[in-house]
mmCIF file of N, CA and C in Angstrom:
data_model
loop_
_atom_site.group_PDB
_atom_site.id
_atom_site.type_symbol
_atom_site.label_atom_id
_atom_site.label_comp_id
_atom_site.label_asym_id
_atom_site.label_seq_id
_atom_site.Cartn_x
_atom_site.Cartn_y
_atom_site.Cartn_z
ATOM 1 N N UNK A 67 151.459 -34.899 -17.466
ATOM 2 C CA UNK A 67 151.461 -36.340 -17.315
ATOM 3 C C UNK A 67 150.895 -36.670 -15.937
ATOM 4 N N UNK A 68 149.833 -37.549 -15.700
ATOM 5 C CA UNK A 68 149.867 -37.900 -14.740
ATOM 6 C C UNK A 68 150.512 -38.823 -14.069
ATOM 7 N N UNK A 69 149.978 -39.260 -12.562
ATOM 8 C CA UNK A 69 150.898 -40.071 -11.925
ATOM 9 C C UNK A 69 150.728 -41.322 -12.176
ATOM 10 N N UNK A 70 149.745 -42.056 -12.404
ATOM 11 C CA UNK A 70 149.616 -43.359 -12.937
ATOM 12 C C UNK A 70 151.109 -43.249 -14.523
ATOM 13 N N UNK A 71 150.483 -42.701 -15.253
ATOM 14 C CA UNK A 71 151.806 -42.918 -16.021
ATOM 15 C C UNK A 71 153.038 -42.270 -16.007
ATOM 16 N N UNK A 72 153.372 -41.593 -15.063
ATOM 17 C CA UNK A 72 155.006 -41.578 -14.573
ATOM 18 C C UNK A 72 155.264 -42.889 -14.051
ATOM 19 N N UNK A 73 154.059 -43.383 -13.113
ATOM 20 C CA UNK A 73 154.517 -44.468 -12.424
ATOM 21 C C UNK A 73 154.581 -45.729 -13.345
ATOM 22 N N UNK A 74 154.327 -46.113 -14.563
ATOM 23 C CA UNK A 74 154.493 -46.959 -15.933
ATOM 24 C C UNK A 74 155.563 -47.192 -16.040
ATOM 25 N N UNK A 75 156.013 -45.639 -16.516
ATOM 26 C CA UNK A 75 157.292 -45.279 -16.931
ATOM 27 C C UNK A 75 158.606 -46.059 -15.744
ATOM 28 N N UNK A 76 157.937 -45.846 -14.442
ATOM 29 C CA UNK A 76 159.003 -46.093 -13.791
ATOM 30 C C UNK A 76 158.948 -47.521 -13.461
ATOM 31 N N UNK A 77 158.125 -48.258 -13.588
ATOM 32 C CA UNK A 77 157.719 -49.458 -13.604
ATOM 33 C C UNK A 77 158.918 -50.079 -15.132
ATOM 34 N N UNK A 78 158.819 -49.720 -15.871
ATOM 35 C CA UNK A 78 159.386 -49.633 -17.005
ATOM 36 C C UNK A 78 160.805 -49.907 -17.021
ATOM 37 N N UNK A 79 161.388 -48.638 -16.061
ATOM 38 C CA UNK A 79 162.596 -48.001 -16.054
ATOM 39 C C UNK A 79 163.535 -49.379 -14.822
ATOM 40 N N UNK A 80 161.995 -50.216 -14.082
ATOM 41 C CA UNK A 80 162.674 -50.926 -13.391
ATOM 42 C C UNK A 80 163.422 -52.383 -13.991
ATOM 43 N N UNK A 81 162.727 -52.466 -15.471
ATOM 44 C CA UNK A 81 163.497 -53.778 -15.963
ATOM 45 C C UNK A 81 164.669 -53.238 -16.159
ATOM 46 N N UNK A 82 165.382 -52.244 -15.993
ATOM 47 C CA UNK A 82 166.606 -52.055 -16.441
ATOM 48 C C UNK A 82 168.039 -52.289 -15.367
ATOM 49 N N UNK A 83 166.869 -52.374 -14.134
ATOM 50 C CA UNK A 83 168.129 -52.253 -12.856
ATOM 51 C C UNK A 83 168.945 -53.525 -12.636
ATOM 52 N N UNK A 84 169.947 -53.326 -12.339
ATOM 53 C CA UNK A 84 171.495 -53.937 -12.005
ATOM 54 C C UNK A 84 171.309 -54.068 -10.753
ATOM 55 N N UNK A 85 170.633 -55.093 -9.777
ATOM 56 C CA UNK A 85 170.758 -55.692 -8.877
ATOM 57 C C UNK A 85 171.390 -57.266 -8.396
ATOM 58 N N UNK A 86 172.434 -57.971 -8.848
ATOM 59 C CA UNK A 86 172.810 -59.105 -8.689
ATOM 60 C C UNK A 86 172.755 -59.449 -7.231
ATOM 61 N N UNK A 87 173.233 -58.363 -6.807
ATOM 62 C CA UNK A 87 173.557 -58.592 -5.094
ATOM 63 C C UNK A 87 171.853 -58.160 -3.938
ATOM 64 N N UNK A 88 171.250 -57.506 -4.040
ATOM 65 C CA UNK A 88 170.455 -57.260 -3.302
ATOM 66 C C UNK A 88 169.152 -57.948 -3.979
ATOM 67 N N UNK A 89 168.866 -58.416 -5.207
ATOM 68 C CA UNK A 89 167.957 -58.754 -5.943
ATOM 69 C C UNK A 89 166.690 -57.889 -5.789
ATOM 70 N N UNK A 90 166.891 -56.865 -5.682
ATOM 71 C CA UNK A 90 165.378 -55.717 -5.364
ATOM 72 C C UNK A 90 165.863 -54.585 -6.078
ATOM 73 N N UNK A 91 164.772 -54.997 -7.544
ATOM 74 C CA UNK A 91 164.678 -53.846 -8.407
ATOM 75 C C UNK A 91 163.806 -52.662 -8.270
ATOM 76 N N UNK A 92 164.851 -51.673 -8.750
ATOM 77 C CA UNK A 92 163.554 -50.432 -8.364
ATOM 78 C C UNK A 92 163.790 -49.757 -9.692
ATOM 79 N N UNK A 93 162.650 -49.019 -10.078
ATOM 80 C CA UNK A 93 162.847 -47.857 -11.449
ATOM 81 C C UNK A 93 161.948 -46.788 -10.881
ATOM 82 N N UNK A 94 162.839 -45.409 -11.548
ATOM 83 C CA UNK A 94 162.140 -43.962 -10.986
ATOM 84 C C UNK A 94 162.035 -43.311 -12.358
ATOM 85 N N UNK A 95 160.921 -42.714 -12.172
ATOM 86 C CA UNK A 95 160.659 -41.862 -13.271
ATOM 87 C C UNK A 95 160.503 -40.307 -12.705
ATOM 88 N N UNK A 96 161.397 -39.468 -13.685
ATOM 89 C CA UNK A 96 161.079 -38.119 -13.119
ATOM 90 C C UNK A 96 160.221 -36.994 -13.979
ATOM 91 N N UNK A 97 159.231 -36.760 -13.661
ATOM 92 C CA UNK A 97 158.872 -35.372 -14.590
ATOM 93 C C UNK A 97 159.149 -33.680 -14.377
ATOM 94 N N UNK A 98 160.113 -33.192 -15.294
ATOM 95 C CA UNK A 98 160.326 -31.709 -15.053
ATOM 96 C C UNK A 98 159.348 -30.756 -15.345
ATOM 97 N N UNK A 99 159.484 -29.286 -15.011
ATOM 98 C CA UNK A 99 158.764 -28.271 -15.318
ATOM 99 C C UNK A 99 158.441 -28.485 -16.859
ATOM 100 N N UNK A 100 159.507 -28.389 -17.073
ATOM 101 C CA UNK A 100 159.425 -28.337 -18.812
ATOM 102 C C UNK A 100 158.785 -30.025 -19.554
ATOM 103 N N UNK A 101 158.435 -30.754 -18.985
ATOM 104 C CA UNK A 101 157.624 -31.774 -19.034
ATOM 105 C C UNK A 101 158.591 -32.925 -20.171
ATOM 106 N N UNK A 102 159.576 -32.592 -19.407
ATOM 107 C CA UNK A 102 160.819 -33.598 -20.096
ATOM 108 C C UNK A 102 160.675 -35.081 -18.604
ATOM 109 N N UNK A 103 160.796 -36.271 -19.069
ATOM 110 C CA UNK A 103 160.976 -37.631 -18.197
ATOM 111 C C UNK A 103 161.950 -37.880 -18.751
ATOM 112 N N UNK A 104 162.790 -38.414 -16.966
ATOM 113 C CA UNK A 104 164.107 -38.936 -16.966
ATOM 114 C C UNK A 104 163.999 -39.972 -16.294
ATOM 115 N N UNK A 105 164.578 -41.065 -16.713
ATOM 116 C CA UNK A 105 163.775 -42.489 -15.835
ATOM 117 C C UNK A 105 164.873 -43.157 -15.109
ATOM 118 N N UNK A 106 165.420 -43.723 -14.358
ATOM 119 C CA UNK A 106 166.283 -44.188 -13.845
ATOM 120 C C UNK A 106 166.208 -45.740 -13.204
ATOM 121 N N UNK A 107 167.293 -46.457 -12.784
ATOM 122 C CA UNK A 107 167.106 -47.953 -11.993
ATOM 123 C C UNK A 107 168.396 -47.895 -11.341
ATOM 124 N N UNK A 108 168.178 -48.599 -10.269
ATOM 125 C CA UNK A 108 169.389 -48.726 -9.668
ATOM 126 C C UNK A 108 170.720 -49.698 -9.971
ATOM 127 N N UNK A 109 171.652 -49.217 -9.739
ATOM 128 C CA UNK A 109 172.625 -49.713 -10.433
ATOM 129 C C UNK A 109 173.802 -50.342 -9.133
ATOM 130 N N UNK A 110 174.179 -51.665 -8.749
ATOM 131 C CA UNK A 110 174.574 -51.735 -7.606
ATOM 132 C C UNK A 110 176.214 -52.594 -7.954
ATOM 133 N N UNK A 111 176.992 -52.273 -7.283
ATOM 134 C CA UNK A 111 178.468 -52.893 -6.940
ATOM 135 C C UNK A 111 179.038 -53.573 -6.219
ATOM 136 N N UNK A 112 179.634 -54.154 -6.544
ATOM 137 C CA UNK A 112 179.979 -54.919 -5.297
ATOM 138 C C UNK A 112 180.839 -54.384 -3.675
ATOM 139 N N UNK A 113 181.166 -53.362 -4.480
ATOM 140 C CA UNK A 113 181.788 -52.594 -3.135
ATOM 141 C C UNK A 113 180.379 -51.598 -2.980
ATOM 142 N N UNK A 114 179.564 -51.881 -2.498
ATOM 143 C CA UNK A 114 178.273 -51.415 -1.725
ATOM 144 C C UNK A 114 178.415 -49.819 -1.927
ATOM 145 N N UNK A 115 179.564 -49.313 -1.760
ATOM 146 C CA UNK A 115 179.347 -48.362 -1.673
ATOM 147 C C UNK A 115 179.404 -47.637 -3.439
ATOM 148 N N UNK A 116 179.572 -47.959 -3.994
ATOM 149 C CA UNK A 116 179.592 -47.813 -5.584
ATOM 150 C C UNK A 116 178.010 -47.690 -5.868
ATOM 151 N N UNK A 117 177.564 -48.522 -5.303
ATOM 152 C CA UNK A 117 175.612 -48.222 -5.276
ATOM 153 C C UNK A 117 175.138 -47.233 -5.394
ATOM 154 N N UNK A 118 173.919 -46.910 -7.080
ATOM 155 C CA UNK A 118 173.070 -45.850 -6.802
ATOM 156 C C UNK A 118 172.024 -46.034 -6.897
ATOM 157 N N UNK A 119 171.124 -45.053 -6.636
ATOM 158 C CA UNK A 119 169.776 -45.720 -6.262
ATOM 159 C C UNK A 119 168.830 -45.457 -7.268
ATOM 160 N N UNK A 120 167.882 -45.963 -7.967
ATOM 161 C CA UNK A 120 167.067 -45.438 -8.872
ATOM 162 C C UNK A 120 166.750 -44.084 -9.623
ATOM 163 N N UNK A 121 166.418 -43.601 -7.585
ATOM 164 C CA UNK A 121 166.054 -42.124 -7.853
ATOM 165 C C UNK A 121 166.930 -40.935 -8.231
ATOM 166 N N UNK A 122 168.213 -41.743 -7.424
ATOM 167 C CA UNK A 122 169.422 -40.491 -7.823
ATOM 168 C C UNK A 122 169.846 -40.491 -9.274
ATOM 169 N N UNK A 123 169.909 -41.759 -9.682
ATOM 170 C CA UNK A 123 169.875 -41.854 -10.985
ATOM 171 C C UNK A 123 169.075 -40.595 -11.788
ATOM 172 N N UNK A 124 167.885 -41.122 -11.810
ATOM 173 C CA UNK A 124 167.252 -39.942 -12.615
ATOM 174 C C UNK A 124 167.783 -38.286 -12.065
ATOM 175 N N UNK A 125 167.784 -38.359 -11.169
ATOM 176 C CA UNK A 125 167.804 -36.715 -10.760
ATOM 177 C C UNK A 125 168.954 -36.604 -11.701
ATOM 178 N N UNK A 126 170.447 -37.167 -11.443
ATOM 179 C CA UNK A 126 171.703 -37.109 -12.155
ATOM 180 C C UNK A 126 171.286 -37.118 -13.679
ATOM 181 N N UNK A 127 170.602 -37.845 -14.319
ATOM 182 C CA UNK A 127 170.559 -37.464 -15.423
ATOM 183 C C UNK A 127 169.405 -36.190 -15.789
ATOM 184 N N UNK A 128 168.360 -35.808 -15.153
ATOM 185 C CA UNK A 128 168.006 -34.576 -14.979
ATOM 186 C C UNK A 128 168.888 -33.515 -14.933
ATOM 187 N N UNK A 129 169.368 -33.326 -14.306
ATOM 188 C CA UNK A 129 170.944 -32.221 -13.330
ATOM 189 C C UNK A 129 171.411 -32.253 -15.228
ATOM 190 N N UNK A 130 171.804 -33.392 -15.155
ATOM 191 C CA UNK A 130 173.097 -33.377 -15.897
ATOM 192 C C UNK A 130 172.584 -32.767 -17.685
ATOM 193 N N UNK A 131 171.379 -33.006 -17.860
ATOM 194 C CA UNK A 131 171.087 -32.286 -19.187
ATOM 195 C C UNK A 131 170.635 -30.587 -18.851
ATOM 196 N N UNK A 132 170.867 -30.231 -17.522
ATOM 197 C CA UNK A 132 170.719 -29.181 -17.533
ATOM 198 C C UNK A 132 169.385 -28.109 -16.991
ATOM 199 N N UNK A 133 167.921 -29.914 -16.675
ATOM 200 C CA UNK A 133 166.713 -29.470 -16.233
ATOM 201 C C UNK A 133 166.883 -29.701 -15.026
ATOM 202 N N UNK A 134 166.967 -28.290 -14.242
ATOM 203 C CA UNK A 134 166.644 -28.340 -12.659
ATOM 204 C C UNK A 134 165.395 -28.644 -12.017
ATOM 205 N N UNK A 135 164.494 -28.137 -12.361
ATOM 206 C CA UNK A 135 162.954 -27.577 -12.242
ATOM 207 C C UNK A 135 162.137 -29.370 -12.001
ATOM 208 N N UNK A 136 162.670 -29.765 -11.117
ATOM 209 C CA UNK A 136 161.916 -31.353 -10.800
ATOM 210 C C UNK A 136 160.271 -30.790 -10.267
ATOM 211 N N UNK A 137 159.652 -31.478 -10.707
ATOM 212 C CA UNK A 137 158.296 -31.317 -10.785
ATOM 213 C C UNK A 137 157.729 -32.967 -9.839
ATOM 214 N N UNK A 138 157.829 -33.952 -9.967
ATOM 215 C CA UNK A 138 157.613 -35.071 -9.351
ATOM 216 C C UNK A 138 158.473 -36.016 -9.929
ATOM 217 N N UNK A 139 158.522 -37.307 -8.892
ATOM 218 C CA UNK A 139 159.042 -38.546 -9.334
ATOM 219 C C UNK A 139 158.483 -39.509 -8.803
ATOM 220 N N UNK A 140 158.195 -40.491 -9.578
ATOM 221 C CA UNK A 140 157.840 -41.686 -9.651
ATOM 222 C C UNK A 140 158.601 -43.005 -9.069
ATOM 223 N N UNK A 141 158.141 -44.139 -8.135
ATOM 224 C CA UNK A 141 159.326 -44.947 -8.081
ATOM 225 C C UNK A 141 158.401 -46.391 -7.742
ATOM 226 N N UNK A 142 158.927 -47.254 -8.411
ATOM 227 C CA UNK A 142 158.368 -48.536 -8.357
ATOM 228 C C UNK A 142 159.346 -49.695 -8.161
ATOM 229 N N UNK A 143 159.230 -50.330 -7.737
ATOM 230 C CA UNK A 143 159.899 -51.924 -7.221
ATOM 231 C C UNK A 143 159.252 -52.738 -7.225
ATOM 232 N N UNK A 144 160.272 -53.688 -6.682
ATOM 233 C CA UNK A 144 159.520 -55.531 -6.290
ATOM 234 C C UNK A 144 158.466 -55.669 -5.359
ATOM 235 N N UNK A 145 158.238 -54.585 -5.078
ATOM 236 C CA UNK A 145 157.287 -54.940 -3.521
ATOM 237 C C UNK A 145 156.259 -54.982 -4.066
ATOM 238 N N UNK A 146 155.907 -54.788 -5.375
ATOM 239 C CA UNK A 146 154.104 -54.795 -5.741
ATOM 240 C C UNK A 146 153.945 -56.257 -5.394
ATOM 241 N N UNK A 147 154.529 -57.348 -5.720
ATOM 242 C CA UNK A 147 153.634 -58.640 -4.776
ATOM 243 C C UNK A 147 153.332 -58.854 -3.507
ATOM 244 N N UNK A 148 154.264 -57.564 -2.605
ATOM 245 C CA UNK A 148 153.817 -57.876 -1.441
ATOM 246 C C UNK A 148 152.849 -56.656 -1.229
ATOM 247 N N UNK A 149 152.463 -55.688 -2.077
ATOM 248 C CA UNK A 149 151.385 -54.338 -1.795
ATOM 249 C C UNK A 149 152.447 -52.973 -1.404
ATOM 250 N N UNK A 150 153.084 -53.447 -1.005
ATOM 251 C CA UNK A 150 154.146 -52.774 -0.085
ATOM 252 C C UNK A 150 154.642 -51.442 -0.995
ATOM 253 N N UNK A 151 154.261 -49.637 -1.205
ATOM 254 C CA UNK A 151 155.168 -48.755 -2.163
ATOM 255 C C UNK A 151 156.370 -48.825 -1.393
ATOM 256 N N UNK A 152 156.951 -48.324 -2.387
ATOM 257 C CA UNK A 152 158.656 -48.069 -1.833
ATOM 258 C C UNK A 152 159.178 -46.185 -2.040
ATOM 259 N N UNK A 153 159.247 -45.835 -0.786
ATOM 260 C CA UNK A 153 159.908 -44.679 -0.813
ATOM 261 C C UNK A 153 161.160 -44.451 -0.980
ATOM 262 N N UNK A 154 161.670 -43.022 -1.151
ATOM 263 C CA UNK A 154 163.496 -42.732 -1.288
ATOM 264 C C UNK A 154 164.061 -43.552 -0.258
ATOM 265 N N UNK A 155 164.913 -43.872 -0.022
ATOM 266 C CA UNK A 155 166.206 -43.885 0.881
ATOM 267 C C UNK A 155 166.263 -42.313 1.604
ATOM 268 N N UNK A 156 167.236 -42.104 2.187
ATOM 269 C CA UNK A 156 167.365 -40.985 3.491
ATOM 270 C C UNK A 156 168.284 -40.280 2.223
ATOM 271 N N UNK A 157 169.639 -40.826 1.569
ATOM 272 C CA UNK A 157 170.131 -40.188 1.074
ATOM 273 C C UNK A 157 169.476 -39.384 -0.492
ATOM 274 N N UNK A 158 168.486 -40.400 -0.705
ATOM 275 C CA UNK A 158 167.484 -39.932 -2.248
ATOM 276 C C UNK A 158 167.383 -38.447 -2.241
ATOM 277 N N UNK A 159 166.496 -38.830 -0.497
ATOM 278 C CA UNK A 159 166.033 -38.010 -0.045
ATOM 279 C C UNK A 159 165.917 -36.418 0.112
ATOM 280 N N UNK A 160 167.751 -36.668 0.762
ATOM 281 C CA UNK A 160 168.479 -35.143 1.088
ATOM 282 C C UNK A 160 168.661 -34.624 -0.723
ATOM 283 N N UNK A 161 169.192 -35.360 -1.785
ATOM 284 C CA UNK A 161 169.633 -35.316 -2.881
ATOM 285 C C UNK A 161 168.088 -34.630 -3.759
ATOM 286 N N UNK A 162 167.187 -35.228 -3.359
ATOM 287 C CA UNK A 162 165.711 -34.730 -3.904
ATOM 288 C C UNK A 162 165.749 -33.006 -3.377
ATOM 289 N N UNK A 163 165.900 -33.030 -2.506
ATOM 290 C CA UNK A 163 165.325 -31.772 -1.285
ATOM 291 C C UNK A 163 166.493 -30.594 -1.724
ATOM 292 N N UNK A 164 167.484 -30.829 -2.681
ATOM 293 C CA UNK A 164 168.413 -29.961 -3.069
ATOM 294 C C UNK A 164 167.488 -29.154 -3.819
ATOM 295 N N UNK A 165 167.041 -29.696 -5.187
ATOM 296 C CA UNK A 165 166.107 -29.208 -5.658
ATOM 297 C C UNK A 165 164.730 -28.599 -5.530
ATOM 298 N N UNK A 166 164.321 -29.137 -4.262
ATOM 299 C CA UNK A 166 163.187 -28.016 -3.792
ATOM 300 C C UNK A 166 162.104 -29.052 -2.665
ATOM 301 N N UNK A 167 161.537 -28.130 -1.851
ATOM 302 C CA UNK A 167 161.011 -29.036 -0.911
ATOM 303 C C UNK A 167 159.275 -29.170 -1.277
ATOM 304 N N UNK A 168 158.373 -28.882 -2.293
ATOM 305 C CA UNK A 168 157.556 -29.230 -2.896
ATOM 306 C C UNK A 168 157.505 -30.017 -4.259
ATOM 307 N N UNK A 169 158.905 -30.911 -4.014
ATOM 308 C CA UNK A 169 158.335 -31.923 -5.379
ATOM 309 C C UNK A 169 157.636 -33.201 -4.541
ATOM 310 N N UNK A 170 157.020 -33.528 -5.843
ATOM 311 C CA UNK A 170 156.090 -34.657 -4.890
ATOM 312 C C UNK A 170 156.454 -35.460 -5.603
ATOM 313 N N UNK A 171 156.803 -37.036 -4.468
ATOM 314 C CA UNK A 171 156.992 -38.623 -4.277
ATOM 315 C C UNK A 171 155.926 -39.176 -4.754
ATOM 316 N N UNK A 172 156.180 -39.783 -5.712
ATOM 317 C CA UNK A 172 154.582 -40.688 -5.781
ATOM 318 C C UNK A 172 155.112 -42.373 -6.464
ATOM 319 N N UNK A 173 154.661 -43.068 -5.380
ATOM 320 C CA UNK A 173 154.600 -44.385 -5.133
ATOM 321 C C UNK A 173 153.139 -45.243 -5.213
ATOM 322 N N UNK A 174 153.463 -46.613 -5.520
ATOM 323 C CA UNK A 174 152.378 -47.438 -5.621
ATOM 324 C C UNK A 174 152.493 -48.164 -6.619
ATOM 325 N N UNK A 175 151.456 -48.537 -7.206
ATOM 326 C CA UNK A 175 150.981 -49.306 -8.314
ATOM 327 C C UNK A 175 150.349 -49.077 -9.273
ATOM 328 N N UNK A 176 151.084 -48.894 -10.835
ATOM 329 C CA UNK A 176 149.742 -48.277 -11.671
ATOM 330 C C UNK A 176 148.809 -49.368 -11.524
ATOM 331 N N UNK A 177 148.477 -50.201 -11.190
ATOM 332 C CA UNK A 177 147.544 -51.406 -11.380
ATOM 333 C C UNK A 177 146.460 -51.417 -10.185
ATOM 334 N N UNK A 178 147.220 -50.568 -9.292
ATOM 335 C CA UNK A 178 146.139 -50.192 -8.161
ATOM 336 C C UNK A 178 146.335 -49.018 -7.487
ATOM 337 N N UNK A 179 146.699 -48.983 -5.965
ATOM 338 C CA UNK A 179 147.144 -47.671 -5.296
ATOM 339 C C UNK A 179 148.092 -46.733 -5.593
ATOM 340 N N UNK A 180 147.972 -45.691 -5.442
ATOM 341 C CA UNK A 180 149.045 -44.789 -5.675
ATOM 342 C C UNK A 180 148.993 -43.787 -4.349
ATOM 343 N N UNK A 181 150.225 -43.100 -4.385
ATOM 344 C CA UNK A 181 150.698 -42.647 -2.940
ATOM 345 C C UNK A 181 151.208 -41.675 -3.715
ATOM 346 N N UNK A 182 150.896 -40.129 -2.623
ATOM 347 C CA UNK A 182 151.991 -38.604 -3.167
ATOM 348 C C UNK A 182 151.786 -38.077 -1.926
ATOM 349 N N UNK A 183 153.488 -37.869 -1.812
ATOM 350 C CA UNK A 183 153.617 -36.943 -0.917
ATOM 351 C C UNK A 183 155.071 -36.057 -1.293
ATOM 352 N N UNK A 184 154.988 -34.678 -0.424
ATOM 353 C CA UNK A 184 155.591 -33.870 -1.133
ATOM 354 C C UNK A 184 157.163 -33.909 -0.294
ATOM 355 N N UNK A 185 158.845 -34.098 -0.864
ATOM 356 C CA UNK A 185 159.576 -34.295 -0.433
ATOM 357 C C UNK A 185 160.300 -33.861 1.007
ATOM 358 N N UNK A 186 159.622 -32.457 1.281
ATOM 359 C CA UNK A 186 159.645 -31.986 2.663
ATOM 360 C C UNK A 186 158.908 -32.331 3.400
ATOM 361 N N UNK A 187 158.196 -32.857 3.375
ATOM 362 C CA UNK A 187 157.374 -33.877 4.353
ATOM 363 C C UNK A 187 158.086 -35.091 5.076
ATOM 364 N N UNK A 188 158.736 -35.594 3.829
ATOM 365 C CA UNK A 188 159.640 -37.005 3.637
ATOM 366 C C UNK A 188 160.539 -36.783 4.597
ATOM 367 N N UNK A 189 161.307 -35.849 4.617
ATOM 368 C CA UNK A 189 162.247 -35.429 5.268
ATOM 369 C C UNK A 189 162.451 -33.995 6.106
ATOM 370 N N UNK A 190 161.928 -33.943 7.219
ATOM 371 C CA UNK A 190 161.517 -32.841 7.811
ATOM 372 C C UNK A 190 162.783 -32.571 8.311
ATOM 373 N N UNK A 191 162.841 -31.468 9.064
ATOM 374 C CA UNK A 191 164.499 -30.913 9.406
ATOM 375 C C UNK A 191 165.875 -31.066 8.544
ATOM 376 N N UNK A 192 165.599 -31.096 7.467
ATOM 377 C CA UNK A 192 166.879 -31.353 6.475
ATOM 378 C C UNK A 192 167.665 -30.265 6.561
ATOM 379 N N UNK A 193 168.981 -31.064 6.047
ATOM 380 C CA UNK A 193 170.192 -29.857 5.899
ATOM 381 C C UNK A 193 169.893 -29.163 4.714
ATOM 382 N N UNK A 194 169.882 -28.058 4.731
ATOM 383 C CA UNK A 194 169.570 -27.018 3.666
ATOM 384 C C UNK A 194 170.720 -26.634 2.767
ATOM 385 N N UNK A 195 172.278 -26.440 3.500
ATOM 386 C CA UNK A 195 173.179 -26.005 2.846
ATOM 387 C C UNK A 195 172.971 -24.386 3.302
ATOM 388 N N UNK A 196 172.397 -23.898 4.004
ATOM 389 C CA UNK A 196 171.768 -22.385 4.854
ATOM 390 C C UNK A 196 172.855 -22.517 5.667
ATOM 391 N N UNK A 197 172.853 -23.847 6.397
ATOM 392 C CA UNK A 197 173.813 -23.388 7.876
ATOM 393 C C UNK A 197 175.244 -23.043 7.992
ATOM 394 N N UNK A 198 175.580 -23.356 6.862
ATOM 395 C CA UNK A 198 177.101 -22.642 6.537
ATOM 396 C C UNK A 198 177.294 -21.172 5.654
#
């Protein structure tokens, strides 16, 4: 699959998000080794901290059927009127980088730009789970 249509998909995945409080929808689309998509939106609470984020979404339902092997993810929001892609959060981030530090981020617009970069990049010096 390419990245224009992961990024559909996640475009897609964004009419689904539960934002009342922040009003900024996002949808992530993930593609595995095994070329299974898991799409996700963020889902938010009122106790803030109940909040998840698009991307973790998908990974969790990735994880949770059992496909580790993340290959890329996709993530789209509200910002296409302002041009603006939208990357992970810090915590997406560390949560992405469990799974491996060459999956690649890819942001933008299927309608125009698209952006990839690979998650260890995103987050350089991460906790590995090594230091203990």
């Amino acid at each position: 699959m390419d990245n224009r249509d992961l990024l559909k998909l996640a475009e897609k995945a964004r009419e689904f998000s539960y934002s009342p409080y922040s009003k900024f929808k996002v949808g992530a689309a993930l593609l595995t080794k095994s070329g299974k998509v898991y799409t996700g939106c963020n889902i938010e609470c009122a106790s803030y901290g109940g909040t998840n984020c698009a991307e973790r979404t998908a990974v969790f339902k990735s994880i949770s059927e059992g496909d580790l092997d993340i290959e890329k993810i996709a993530i789209a929001s509200d910002n296409s009127e302002k041009n603006l892609p939208t990357y992970p959060c810090g915590i997406c981030r560390q949560v992405i980088l469990e799974f491996g530090t060459n999956i690649s981020i890819i942001t933008g617009f299927s309608k125009g730009d698209i952006f990839e970069e690979k998650i260890g990049d995103l987050l350089p010096n991460y906790f590995s789970g090594e230091e203990f």
